[in-house]
Amino acid sequence: MYALTLTAELNGVTNLRPKDTADSPFWYTFTVQCTSCREIHGNPVAISRFETNELSGSRGEANFVWKCKNCKRESSCSIKTAPKAYGQTEPPKQLSILEFDCRGLEFTSFSPEGEWLADGLESNTKFEGIDSLTEGEWFDYDEKAGDEVSIKDLKWEIKRA
């Protein structure tokens, strides 16, 4: 089991999370490495927890099934939990956002592409359409709180859970 972790500085917002529902699935974007031959896949891959693919030889299903171009081994990954919201902490703490089970492959990096959501820390204002996290920061204004809000210094890691 592996976990995608996040450390980030949240100012005026909390509960940072991907917009990930059956009606609007989030596609988690990773760089993949084969654990057999250590080949790194040239293109990032996107995985949804709501999509399943069959493993060859009718061995079940996984959210992501991949065949290494170099060694021809089939590998798979399944997302095990719904994403957890990242809450505002002082100082910022590393927290697990997502857990997944990989067989024959490893994710080497994550790109936060897609729509994210957050809530105003004091005002409970709902912030939607946060899509600039790939740039490493996001800024907005909370009308109810009368103050600027931000997300910055994002650090994503993939660790053994």
Short mmCIF file of C-alpha atoms in Angstrom, two decimals:
data_model
loop_
_atom_site.label_atom_id
_atom_site.label_comp_id
_atom_site.label_asym_id
_atom_site.label_seq_id
_atom_site.Cartn_x
_atom_site.Cartn_y
_atom_site.Cartn_z
CA MET A 1 0.00 0.00 0.00
CA TYR A 2 1.10 3.48 -0.85
CA ALA A 3 -0.17 6.91 0.16
CA LEU A 4 -0.16 10.22 -1.65
CA THR A 5 0.76 12.85 0.94
CA LEU A 6 0.56 16.61 0.88
CA THR A 7 2.22 19.36 2.86
CA ALA A 8 0.92 22.85 2.05
CA GLU A 9 0.51 26.29 3.56
CA LEU A 10 -3.20 27.13 3.67
CA ASN A 11 -4.11 30.70 4.58
CA GLY A 12 -7.79 31.41 5.30
CA VAL A 13 -8.94 28.09 3.81
CA THR A 14 -9.16 24.47 4.96
CA ASN A 15 -10.41 21.09 3.71
CA LEU A 16 -8.49 21.18 0.43
CA ARG A 17 -9.65 18.19 -1.61
CA PRO A 18 -10.11 17.07 -5.20
CA LYS A 19 -13.61 17.31 -6.68
CA ASP A 20 -14.11 13.54 -6.91
CA THR A 21 -17.64 12.21 -7.23
CA ALA A 22 -19.23 9.51 -9.40
CA ASP A 23 -20.85 12.30 -11.47
CA SER A 24 -17.62 14.28 -11.71
CA PRO A 25 -14.64 11.93 -11.19
CA PHE A 26 -11.19 13.33 -10.51
CA TRP A 27 -8.39 11.91 -12.65
CA TYR A 28 -5.27 11.48 -10.50
CA THR A 29 -2.21 12.06 -12.70
CA PHE A 30 0.98 10.14 -11.95
CA THR A 31 4.32 9.20 -13.50
CA VAL A 32 4.69 5.39 -13.53
CA GLN A 33 7.75 3.15 -13.09
CA CYS A 34 7.83 -0.63 -13.67
CA THR A 35 9.16 -2.42 -10.57
CA SER A 36 10.53 -5.30 -12.69
CA CYS A 37 12.79 -3.49 -15.16
CA ARG A 38 12.73 0.01 -13.52
CA GLU A 39 11.61 1.60 -16.82
CA ILE A 40 9.80 4.92 -16.32
CA HIS A 41 6.77 5.39 -18.57
CA GLY A 42 7.36 8.40 -20.83
CA ASN A 43 3.89 9.90 -20.43
CA PRO A 44 1.92 10.64 -17.25
CA VAL A 45 -1.12 8.42 -16.64
CA ALA A 46 -4.50 9.45 -15.23
CA ILE A 47 -6.50 7.18 -12.91
CA SER A 48 -10.08 7.47 -11.68
CA ARG A 49 -11.32 5.58 -8.63
CA PHE A 50 -14.65 5.14 -10.42
CA GLU A 51 -13.24 3.34 -13.46
CA THR A 52 -12.22 -0.32 -13.38
CA ASN A 53 -10.33 -2.38 -15.94
CA GLU A 54 -10.01 -6.15 -16.14
CA LEU A 55 -6.70 -7.82 -15.49
CA SER A 56 -5.67 -10.35 -18.16
CA GLY A 57 -6.28 -13.99 -17.31
CA SER A 58 -9.50 -12.98 -15.47
CA ARG A 59 -7.64 -12.25 -12.24
CA GLY A 60 -10.01 -9.49 -11.20
CA GLU A 61 -10.18 -5.75 -11.74
CA ALA A 62 -8.15 -2.66 -10.93
CA ASN A 63 -8.54 1.09 -11.44
CA PHE A 64 -5.42 1.09 -13.62
CA VAL A 65 -3.93 -1.76 -15.65
CA TRP A 66 -0.67 -1.20 -17.48
CA LYS A 67 1.69 -3.29 -19.58
CA CYS A 68 5.32 -2.20 -19.55
CA LYS A 69 6.57 -1.57 -23.09
CA ASN A 70 10.08 -2.63 -22.09
CA CYS A 71 9.60 -5.95 -20.24
CA LYS A 72 5.95 -6.66 -21.27
CA ARG A 73 4.81 -7.35 -17.67
CA GLU A 74 1.28 -6.41 -16.72
CA SER A 75 0.91 -4.26 -13.61
CA SER A 76 -2.03 -2.76 -11.82
CA CYS A 77 -3.12 -0.23 -9.24
CA SER A 78 -6.34 0.25 -7.29
CA ILE A 79 -7.31 3.30 -5.28
CA LYS A 80 -8.32 1.98 -1.84
CA THR A 81 -9.89 4.99 -0.16
CA ALA A 82 -11.87 8.08 -1.07
CA PRO A 83 -9.65 11.18 -0.95
CA LYS A 84 -9.22 12.81 2.46
CA ALA A 85 -9.44 16.58 2.84
CA TYR A 86 -6.26 18.43 3.80
CA GLY A 87 -6.98 20.66 6.77
CA GLN A 88 -5.23 23.90 7.65
CA THR A 89 -2.50 23.38 10.29
CA GLU A 90 0.13 25.67 11.81
CA PRO A 91 2.86 24.81 10.95
CA PRO A 92 1.85 22.82 7.83
CA LYS A 93 1.88 19.04 8.42
CA GLN A 94 2.32 16.19 5.98
CA LEU A 95 -1.03 14.37 5.67
CA SER A 96 -2.20 11.39 3.63
CA ILE A 97 -4.68 12.38 0.90
CA LEU A 98 -5.16 9.08 -0.95
CA GLU A 99 -4.22 5.41 -0.49
CA PHE A 100 -3.64 2.94 -3.30
CA ASP A 101 -2.40 -0.61 -3.80
CA CYS A 102 0.13 -1.09 -6.61
CA ARG A 103 1.21 -4.45 -8.07
CA GLY A 104 4.28 -4.42 -10.32
CA LEU A 105 4.47 -0.65 -10.65
CA GLU A 106 5.28 2.42 -8.58
CA PHE A 107 4.14 5.98 -8.93
CA THR A 108 7.17 8.27 -8.90
CA SER A 109 5.44 11.66 -8.97
CA PHE A 110 1.99 13.26 -8.82
CA SER A 111 0.60 16.24 -10.71
CA PRO A 112 -2.46 17.94 -9.14
CA GLU A 113 -4.24 18.47 -12.48
CA GLY A 114 -7.99 18.89 -12.24
CA GLU A 115 -10.52 20.72 -10.09
CA TRP A 116 -9.96 21.14 -6.36
CA LEU A 117 -12.27 22.44 -3.62
CA ALA A 118 -11.66 24.24 -0.31
CA ASP A 119 -13.68 25.89 2.45
CA GLY A 120 -13.17 29.27 4.09
CA LEU A 121 -11.49 28.75 7.47
CA GLU A 122 -13.68 31.21 9.42
CA SER A 123 -16.45 31.94 6.90
CA ASN A 124 -17.16 28.46 5.47
CA THR A 125 -17.20 30.06 2.00
CA LYS A 126 -17.13 27.29 -0.62
CA PHE A 127 -14.25 27.71 -3.04
CA GLU A 128 -14.69 25.67 -6.23
CA GLY A 129 -12.83 25.49 -9.50
CA ILE A 130 -9.38 25.66 -7.93
CA ASP A 131 -7.39 24.48 -10.93
CA SER A 132 -4.04 26.21 -10.68
CA LEU A 133 -2.40 23.88 -8.13
CA THR A 134 -0.07 22.57 -10.87
CA GLU A 135 1.51 26.06 -10.71
CA GLY A 136 2.22 25.48 -7.01
CA GLU A 137 -0.02 28.20 -5.61
CA TRP A 138 -3.53 29.66 -5.64
CA PHE A 139 -4.84 33.03 -4.45
CA ASP A 140 -8.40 34.33 -4.08
CA TYR A 141 -10.48 36.70 -1.96
CA ASP A 142 -13.03 35.57 0.65
CA GLU A 143 -15.88 38.11 0.48
CA LYS A 144 -17.48 36.90 3.75
CA ALA A 145 -14.22 37.09 5.71
CA GLY A 146 -13.06 40.24 3.91
CA ASP A 147 -9.56 38.81 3.46
CA GLU A 148 -7.25 37.26 0.91
CA VAL A 149 -6.96 33.45 0.97
CA SER A 150 -4.20 31.30 -0.48
CA ILE A 151 -2.72 27.86 -0.94
CA LYS A 152 1.04 27.73 -1.47
CA ASP A 153 4.24 25.76 -0.91
CA LEU A 154 2.59 22.51 -2.02
CA LYS A 155 4.76 19.43 -1.57
CA TRP A 156 3.42 16.10 -2.87
CA GLU A 157 5.05 12.80 -1.89
CA ILE A 158 4.30 9.15 -2.53
CA LYS A 159 5.18 6.96 0.47
CA ARG A 160 4.61 3.45 1.73
CA ALA A 161 1.47 3.44 3.86
#
